[in-house]
PDB file of C-alpha atoms in Angstrom:
ATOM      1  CA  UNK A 298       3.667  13.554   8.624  1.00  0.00           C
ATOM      2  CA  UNK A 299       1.681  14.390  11.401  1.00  0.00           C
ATOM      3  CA  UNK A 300       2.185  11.747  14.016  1.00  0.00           C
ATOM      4  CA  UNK A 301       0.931  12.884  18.384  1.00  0.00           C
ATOM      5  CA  UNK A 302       2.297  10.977  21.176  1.00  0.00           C
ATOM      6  CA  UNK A 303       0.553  10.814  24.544  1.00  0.00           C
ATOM      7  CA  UNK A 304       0.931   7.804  27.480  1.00  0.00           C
ATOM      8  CA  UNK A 305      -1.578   5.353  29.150  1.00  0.00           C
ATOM      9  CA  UNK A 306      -1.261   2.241  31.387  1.00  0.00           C
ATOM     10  CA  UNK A 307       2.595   2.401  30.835  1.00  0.00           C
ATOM     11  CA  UNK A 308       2.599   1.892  27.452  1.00  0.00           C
ATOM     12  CA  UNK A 309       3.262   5.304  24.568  1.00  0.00           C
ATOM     13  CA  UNK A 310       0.616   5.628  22.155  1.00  0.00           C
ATOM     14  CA  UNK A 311       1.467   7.177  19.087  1.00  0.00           C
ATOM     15  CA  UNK A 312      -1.515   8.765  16.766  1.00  0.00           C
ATOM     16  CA  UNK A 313      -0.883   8.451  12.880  1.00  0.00           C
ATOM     17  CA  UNK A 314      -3.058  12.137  11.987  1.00  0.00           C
ATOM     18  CA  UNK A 315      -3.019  11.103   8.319  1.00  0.00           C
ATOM     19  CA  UNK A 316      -5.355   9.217   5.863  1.00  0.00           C
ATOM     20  CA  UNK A 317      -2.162   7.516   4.138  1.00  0.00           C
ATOM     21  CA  UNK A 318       0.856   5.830   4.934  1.00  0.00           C
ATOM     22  CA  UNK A 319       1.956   5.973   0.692  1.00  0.00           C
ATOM     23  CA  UNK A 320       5.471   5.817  -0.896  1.00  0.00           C
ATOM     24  CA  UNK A 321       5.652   9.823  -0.796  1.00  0.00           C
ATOM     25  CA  UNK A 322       5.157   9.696   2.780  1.00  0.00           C
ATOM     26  CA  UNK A 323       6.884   6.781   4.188  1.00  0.00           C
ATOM     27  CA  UNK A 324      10.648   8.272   4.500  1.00  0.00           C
ATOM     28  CA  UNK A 325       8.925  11.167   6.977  1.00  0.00           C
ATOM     29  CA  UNK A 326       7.211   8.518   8.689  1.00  0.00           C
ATOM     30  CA  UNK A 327       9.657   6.586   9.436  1.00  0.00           C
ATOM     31  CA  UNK A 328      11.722   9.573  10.861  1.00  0.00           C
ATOM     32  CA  UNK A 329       8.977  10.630  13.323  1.00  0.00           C
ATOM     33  CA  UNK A 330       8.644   7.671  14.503  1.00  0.00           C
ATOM     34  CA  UNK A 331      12.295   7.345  15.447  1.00  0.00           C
ATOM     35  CA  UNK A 332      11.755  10.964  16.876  1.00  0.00           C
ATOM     36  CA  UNK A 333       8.829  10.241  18.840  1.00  0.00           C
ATOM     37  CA  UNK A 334       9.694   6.867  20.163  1.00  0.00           C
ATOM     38  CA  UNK A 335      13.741   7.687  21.065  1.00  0.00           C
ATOM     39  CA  UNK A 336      12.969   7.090  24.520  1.00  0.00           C
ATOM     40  CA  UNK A 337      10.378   5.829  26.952  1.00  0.00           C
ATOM     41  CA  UNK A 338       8.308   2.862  27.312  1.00  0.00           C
ATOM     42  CA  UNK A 339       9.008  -1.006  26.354  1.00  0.00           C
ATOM     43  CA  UNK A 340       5.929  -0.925  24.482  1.00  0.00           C
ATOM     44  CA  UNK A 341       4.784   1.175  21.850  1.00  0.00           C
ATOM     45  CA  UNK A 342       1.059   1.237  20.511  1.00  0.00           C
ATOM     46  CA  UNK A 343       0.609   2.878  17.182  1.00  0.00           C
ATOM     47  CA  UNK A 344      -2.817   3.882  16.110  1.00  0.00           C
ATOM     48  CA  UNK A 345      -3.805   3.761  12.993  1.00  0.00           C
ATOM     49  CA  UNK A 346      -7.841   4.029  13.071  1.00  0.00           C
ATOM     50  CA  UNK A 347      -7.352   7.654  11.077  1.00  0.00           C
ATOM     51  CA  UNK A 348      -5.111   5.214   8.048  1.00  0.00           C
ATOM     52  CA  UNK A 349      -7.503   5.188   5.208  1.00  0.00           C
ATOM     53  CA  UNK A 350      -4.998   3.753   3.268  1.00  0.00           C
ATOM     54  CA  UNK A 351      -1.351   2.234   3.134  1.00  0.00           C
ATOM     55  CA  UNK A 352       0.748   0.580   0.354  1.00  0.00           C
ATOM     56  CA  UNK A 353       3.755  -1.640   0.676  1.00  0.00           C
ATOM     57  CA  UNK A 354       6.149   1.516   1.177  1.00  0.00           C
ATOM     58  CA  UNK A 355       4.084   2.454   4.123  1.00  0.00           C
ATOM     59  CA  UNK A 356       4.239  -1.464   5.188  1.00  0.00           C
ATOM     60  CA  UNK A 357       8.130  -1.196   5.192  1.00  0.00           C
ATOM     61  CA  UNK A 358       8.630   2.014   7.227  1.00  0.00           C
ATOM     62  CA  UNK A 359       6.415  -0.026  10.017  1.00  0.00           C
ATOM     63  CA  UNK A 360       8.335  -2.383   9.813  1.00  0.00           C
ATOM     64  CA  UNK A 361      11.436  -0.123   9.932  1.00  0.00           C
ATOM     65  CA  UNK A 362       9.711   1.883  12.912  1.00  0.00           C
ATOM     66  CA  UNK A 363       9.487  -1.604  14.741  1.00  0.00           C
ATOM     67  CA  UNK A 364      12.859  -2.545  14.232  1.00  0.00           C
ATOM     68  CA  UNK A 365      14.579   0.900  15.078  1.00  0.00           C
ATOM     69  CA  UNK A 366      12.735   0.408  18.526  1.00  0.00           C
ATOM     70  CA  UNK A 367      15.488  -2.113  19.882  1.00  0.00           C
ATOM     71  CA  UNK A 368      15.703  -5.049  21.689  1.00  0.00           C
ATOM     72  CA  UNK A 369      12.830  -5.636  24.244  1.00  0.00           C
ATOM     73  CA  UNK A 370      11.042  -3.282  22.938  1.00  0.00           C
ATOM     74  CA  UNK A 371       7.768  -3.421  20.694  1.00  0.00           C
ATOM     75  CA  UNK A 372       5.271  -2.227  18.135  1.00  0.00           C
ATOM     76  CA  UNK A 373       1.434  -3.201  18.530  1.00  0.00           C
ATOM     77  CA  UNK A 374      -0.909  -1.761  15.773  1.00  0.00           C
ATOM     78  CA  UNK A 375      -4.518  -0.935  16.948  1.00  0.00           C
ATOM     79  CA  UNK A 376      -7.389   0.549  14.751  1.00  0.00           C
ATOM     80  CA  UNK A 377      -6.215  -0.778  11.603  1.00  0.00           C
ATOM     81  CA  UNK A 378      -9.426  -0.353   8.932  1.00  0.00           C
ATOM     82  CA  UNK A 379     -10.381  -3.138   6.932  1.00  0.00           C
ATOM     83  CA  UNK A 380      -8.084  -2.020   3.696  1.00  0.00           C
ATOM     84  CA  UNK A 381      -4.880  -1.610   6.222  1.00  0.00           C
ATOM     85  CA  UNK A 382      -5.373  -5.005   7.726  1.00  0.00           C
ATOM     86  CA  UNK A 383      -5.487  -6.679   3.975  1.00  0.00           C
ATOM     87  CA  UNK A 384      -2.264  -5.604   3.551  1.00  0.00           C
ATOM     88  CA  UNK A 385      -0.806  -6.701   6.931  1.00  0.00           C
ATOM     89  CA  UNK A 386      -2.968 -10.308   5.929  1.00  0.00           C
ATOM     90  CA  UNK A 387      -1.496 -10.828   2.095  1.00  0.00           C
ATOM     91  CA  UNK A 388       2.252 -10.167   3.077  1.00  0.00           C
ATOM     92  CA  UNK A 389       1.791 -12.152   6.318  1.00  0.00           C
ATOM     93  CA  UNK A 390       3.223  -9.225   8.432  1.00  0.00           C
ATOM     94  CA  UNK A 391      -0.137  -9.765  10.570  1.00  0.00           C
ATOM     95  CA  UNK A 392       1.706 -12.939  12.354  1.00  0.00           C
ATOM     96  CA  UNK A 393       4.537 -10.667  13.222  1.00  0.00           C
ATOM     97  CA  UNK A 394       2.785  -7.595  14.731  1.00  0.00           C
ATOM     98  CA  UNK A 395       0.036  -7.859  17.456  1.00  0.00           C
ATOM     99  CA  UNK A 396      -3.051  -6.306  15.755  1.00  0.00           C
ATOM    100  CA  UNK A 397      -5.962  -4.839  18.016  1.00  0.00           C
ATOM    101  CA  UNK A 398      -9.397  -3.575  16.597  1.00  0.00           C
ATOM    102  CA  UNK A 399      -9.252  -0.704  18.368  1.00  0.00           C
ATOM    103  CA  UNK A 400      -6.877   1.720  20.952  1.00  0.00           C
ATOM    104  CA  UNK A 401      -8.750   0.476  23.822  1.00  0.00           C
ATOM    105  CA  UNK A 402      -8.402  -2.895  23.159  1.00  0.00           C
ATOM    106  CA  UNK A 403      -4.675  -2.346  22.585  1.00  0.00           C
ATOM    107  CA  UNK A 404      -4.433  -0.530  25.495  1.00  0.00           C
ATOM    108  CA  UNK A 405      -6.159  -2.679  28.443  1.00  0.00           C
ATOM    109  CA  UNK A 406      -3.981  -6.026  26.864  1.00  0.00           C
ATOM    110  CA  UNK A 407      -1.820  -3.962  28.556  1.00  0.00           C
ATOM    111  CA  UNK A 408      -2.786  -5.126  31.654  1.00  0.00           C
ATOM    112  CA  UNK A 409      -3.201  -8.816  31.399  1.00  0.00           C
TER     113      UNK A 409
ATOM    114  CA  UNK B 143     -22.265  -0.664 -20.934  1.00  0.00           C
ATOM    115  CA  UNK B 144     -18.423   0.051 -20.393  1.00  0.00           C
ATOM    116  CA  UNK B 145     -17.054   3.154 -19.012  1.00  0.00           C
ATOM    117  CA  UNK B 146     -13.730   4.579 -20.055  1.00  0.00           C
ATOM    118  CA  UNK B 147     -11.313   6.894 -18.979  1.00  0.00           C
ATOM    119  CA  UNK B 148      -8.319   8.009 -18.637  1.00  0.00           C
ATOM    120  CA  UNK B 149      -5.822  10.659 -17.035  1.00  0.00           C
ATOM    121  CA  UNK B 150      -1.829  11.057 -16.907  1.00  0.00           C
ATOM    122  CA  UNK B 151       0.782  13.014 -14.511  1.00  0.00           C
ATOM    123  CA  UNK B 152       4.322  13.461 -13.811  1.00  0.00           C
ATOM    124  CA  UNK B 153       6.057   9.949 -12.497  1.00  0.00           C
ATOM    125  CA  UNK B 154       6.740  11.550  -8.760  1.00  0.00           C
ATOM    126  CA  UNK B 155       5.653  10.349  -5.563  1.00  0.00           C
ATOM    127  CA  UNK B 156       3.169  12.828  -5.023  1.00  0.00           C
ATOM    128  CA  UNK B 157       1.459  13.257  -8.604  1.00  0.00           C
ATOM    129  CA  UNK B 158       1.472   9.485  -8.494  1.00  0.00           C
ATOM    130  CA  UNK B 159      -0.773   9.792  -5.424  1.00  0.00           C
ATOM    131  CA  UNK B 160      -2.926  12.544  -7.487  1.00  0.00           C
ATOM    132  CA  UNK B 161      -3.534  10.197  -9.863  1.00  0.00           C
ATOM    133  CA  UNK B 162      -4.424   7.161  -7.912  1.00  0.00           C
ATOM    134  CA  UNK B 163      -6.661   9.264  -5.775  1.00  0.00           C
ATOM    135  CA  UNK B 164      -8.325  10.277  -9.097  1.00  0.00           C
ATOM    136  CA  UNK B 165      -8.512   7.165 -10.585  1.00  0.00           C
ATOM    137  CA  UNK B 166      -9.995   5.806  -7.127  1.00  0.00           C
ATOM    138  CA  UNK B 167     -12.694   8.426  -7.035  1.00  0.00           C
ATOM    139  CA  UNK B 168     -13.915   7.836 -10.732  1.00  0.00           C
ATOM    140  CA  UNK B 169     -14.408   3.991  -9.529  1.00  0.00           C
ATOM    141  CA  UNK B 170     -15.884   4.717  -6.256  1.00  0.00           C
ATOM    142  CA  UNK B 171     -18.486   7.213  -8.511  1.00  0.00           C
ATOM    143  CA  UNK B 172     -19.129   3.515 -10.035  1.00  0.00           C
ATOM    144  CA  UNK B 173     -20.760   2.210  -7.324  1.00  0.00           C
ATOM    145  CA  UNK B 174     -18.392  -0.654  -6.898  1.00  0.00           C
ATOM    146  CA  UNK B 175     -18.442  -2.616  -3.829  1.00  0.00           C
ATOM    147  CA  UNK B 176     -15.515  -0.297  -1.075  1.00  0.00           C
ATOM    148  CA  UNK B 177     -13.419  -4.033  -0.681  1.00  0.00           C
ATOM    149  CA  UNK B 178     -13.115  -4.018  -4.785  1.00  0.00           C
ATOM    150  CA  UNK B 179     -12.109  -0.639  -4.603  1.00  0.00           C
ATOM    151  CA  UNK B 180      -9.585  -0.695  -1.988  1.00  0.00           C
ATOM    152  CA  UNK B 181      -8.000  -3.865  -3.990  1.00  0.00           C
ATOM    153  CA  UNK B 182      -7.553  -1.798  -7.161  1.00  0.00           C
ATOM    154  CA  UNK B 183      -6.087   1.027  -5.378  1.00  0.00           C
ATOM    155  CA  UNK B 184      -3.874  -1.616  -3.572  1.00  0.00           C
ATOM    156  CA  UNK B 185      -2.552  -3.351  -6.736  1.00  0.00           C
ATOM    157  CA  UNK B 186      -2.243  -0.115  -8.891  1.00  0.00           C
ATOM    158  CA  UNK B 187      -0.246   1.920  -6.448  1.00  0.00           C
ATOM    159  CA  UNK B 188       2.072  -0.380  -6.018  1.00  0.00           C
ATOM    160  CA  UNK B 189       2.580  -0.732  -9.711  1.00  0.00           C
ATOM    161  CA  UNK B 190       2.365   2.935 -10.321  1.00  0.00           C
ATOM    162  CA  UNK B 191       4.896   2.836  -7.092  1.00  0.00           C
ATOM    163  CA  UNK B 192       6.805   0.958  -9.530  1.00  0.00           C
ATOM    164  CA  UNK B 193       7.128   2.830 -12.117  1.00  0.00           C
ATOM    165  CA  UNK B 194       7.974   6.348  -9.906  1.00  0.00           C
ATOM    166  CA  UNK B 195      10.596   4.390  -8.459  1.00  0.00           C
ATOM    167  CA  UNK B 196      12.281   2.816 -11.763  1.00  0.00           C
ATOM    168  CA  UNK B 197      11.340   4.056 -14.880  1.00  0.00           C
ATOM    169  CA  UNK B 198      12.770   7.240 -15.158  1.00  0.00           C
ATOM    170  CA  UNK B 199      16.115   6.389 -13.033  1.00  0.00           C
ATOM    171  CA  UNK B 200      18.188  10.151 -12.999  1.00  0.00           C
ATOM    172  CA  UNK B 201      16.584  12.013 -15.445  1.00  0.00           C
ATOM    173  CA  UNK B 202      13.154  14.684 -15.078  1.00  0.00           C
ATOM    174  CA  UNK B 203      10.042  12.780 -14.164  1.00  0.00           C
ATOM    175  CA  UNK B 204       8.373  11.317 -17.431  1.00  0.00           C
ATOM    176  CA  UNK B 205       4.969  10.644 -17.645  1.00  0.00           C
ATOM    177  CA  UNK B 206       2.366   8.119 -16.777  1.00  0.00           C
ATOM    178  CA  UNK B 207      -0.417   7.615 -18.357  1.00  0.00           C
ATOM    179  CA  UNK B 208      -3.512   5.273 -16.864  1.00  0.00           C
ATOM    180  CA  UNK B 209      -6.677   3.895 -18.775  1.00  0.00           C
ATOM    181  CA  UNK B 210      -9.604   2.484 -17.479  1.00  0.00           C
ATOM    182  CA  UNK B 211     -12.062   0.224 -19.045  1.00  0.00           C
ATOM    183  CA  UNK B 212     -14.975  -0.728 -16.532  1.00  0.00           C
ATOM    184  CA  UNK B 213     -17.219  -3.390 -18.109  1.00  0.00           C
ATOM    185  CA  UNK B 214     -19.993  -5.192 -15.772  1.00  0.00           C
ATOM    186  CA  UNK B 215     -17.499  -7.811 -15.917  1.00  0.00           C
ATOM    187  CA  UNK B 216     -14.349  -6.784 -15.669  1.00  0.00           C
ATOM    188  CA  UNK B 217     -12.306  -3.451 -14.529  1.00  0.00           C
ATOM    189  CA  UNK B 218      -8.796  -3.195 -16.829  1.00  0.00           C
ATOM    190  CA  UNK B 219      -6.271  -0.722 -16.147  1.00  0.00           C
ATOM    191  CA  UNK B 220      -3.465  -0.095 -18.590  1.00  0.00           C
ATOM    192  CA  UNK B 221      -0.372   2.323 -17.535  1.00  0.00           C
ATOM    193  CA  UNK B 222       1.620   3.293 -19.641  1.00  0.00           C
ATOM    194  CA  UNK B 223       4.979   4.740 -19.219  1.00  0.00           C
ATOM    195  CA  UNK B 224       8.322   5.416 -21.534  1.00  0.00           C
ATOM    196  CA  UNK B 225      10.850   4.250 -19.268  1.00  0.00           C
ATOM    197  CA  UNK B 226      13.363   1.070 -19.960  1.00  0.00           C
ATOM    198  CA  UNK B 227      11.947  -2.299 -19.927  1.00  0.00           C
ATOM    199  CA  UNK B 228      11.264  -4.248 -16.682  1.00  0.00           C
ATOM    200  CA  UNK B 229      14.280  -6.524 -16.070  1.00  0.00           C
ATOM    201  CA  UNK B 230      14.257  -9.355 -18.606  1.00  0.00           C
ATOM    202  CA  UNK B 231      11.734  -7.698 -19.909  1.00  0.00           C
ATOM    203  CA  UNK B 232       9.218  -9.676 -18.509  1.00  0.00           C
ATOM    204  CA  UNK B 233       6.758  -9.492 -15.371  1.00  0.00           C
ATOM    205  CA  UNK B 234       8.989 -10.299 -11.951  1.00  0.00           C
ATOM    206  CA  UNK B 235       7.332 -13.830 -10.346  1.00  0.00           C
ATOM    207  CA  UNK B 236       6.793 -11.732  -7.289  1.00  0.00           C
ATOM    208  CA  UNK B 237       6.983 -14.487  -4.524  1.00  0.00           C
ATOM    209  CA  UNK B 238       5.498 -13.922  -0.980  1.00  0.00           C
ATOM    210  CA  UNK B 239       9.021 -12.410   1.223  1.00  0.00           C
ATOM    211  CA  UNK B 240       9.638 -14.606   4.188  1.00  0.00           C
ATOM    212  CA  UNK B 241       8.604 -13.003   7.320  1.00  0.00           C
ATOM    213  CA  UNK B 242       9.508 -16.222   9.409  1.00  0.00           C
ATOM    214  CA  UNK B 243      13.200 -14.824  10.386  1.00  0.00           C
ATOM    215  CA  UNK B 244      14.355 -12.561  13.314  1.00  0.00           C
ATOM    216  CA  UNK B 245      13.069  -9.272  14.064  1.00  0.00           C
ATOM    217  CA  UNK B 246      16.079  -7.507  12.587  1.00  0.00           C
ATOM    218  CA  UNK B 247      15.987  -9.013   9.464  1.00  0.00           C
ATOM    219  CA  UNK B 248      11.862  -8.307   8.342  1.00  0.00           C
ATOM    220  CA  UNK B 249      11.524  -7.480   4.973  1.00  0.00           C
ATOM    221  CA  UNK B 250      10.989  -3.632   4.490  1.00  0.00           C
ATOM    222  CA  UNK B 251       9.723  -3.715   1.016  1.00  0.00           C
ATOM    223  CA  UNK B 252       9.813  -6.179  -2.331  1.00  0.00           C
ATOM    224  CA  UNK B 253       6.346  -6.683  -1.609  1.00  0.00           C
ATOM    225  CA  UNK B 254       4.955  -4.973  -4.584  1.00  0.00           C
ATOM    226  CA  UNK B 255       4.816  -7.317  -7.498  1.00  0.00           C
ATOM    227  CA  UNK B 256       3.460 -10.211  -4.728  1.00  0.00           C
ATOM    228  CA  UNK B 257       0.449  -7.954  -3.866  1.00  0.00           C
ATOM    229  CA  UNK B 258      -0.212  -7.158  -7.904  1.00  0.00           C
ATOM    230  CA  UNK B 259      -0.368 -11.007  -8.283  1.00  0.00           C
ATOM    231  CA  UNK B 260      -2.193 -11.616  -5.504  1.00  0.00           C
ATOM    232  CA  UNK B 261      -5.067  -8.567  -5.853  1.00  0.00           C
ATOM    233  CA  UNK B 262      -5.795  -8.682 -10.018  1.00  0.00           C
ATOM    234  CA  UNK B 263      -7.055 -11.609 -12.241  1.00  0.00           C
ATOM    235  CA  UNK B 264      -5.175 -11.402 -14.871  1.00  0.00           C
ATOM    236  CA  UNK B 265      -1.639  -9.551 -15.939  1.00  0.00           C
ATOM    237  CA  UNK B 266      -0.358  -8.654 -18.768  1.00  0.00           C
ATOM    238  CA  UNK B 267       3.211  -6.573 -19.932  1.00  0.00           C
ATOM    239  CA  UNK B 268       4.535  -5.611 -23.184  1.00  0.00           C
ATOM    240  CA  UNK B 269       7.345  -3.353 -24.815  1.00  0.00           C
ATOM    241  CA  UNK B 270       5.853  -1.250 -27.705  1.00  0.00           C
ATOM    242  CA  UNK B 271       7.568   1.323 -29.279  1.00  0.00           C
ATOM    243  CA  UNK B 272       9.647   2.301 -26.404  1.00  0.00           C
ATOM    244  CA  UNK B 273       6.527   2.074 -23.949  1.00  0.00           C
ATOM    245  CA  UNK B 274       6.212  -0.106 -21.183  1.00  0.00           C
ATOM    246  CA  UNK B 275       2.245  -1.010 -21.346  1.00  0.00           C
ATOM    247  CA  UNK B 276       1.234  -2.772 -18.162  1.00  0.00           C
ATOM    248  CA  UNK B 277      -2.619  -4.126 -17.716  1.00  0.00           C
ATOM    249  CA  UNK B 278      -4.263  -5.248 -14.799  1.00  0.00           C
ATOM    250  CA  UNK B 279      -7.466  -6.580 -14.966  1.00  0.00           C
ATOM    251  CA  UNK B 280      -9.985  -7.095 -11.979  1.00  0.00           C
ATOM    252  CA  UNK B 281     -13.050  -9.238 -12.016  1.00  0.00           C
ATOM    253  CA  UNK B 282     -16.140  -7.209 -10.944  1.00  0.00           C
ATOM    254  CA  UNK B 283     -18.269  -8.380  -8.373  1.00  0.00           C
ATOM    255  CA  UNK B 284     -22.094  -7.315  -8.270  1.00  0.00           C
ATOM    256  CA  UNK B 285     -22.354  -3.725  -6.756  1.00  0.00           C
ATOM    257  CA  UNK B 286     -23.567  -3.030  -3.738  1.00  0.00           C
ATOM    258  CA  UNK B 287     -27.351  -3.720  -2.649  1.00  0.00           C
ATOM    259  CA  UNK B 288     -26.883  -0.191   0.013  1.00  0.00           C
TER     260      UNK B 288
END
């Protein structure tokens, strides 16, 4: 899983540098994540404009990523394409995460 | 006119994905709208998901085998695997999972069989001869104009 970390506005934003978030690659996902978000900021934007596709494996090891964060922390999702954002929409895990059309969008709520 | 075809692979995560992929690209050759697409690809990798996960519990990968019929109508995919039945041997309800609780205690999965239900038009499961035969059918909707 190739995942790249960089940081803006005070917030980490983590890169998904894959076309699928699938059952054979959920397990590695949700160890990089854990990896790459051990330490540093309250708030986490992950970036999944390059996600072509995800099924409900890939769904859960969000999910798991957001939950390994801790207390006070959180997950925001920005760039999801149309096909990720059905899946968020049918399993209702779009009123849970804060979903942004794109990275800058997720990154300037930053500021307000 | 109806189209078929067909392909099979080794029930492990990654031929699973082969096969999806392949079975994705044949419809996409189609011409079918990209939404339809992405639906089918939705619903059948979470039932091929499925079967990776539970058919073939501690033993060498069997196979699965997929068929496609694609009718102007209607696009029915039947997988086929030799594993045991499902449980009851009958389709799970697949209810929506109740996302309304504390952080901590989100759902990470059992989403599957809700997202089948919710993405095909009709679905059907029977036991023959050892076989599980699972068939989802899709409604077609008029291709694209571009």
């Amino acid at each position: 899983m190739s995942l790249t970390s960089t940081k803006a506005d005070g917030a980490q934003i983590v890169t998904v540098n894959a076309a699928r978030i699938d059952a054979a690659m959920a397990i590695q996902f949700k160890e990089d994540m854990r990896s790459e978000t051990e330490s540093g900021p309250d708030r986490v934007i992950l970036d999944l404009s390059s996600v072509q596709f995800i099924d409900s494996s890939g769904l859960g090891a969000i999910v798991a990523a957001m939950k390994q964060l801790g207390g006070g922390r959180r997950l925001d999702l920005a760039g999801p394409t149309p096909m990720v954002e059905k899946v968020f929409r049918l399993t209702r895990m779009d009123t849970i995460f804060n979903l942004y059309g794109s990275l800058n969008e997720a990154v300037s709520a930053n500021n307000t | 006119m109806a189209e078929t075809f067909a392909c099979s692979f080794a029930a492990t995560e990654l031929d699973a994905r082969s096969g999806i992929s392949l079975v994705v690209e044949r419809l996409r050759n189609f011409n079918l709208p990209k939404e339809q697409v992405d639906d089918v690809q939705i619903a059948l990798s979470e039932a091929i998901n499925n079967v990776v996960e539970h058919a073939y519990p501690g033993q060498t990968a069997g196979n699965v085998s997929i068929r496609c019929n694609l009718s102007p109508q209607e696009l029915c995919i039947r997988i086929c695997d030799a594993g045991p039945p499902l449980p009851d041997g009958k389709l799970p309800e697949g209810h929506p999972r109740d996302v309304n609780g504390p952080i901590e205690s989100l759902p990470e999965g059992g989403f599957g069989w809700f997202l089948i239900r919710s993405l095909t038009n009709q679905l059907h499961y029977e036991r023959h001869n050892g076989s599980n035969l699972l068939s989802l059918c899709f409604e077609i909707s008029p291709p694209d104009k571009t």
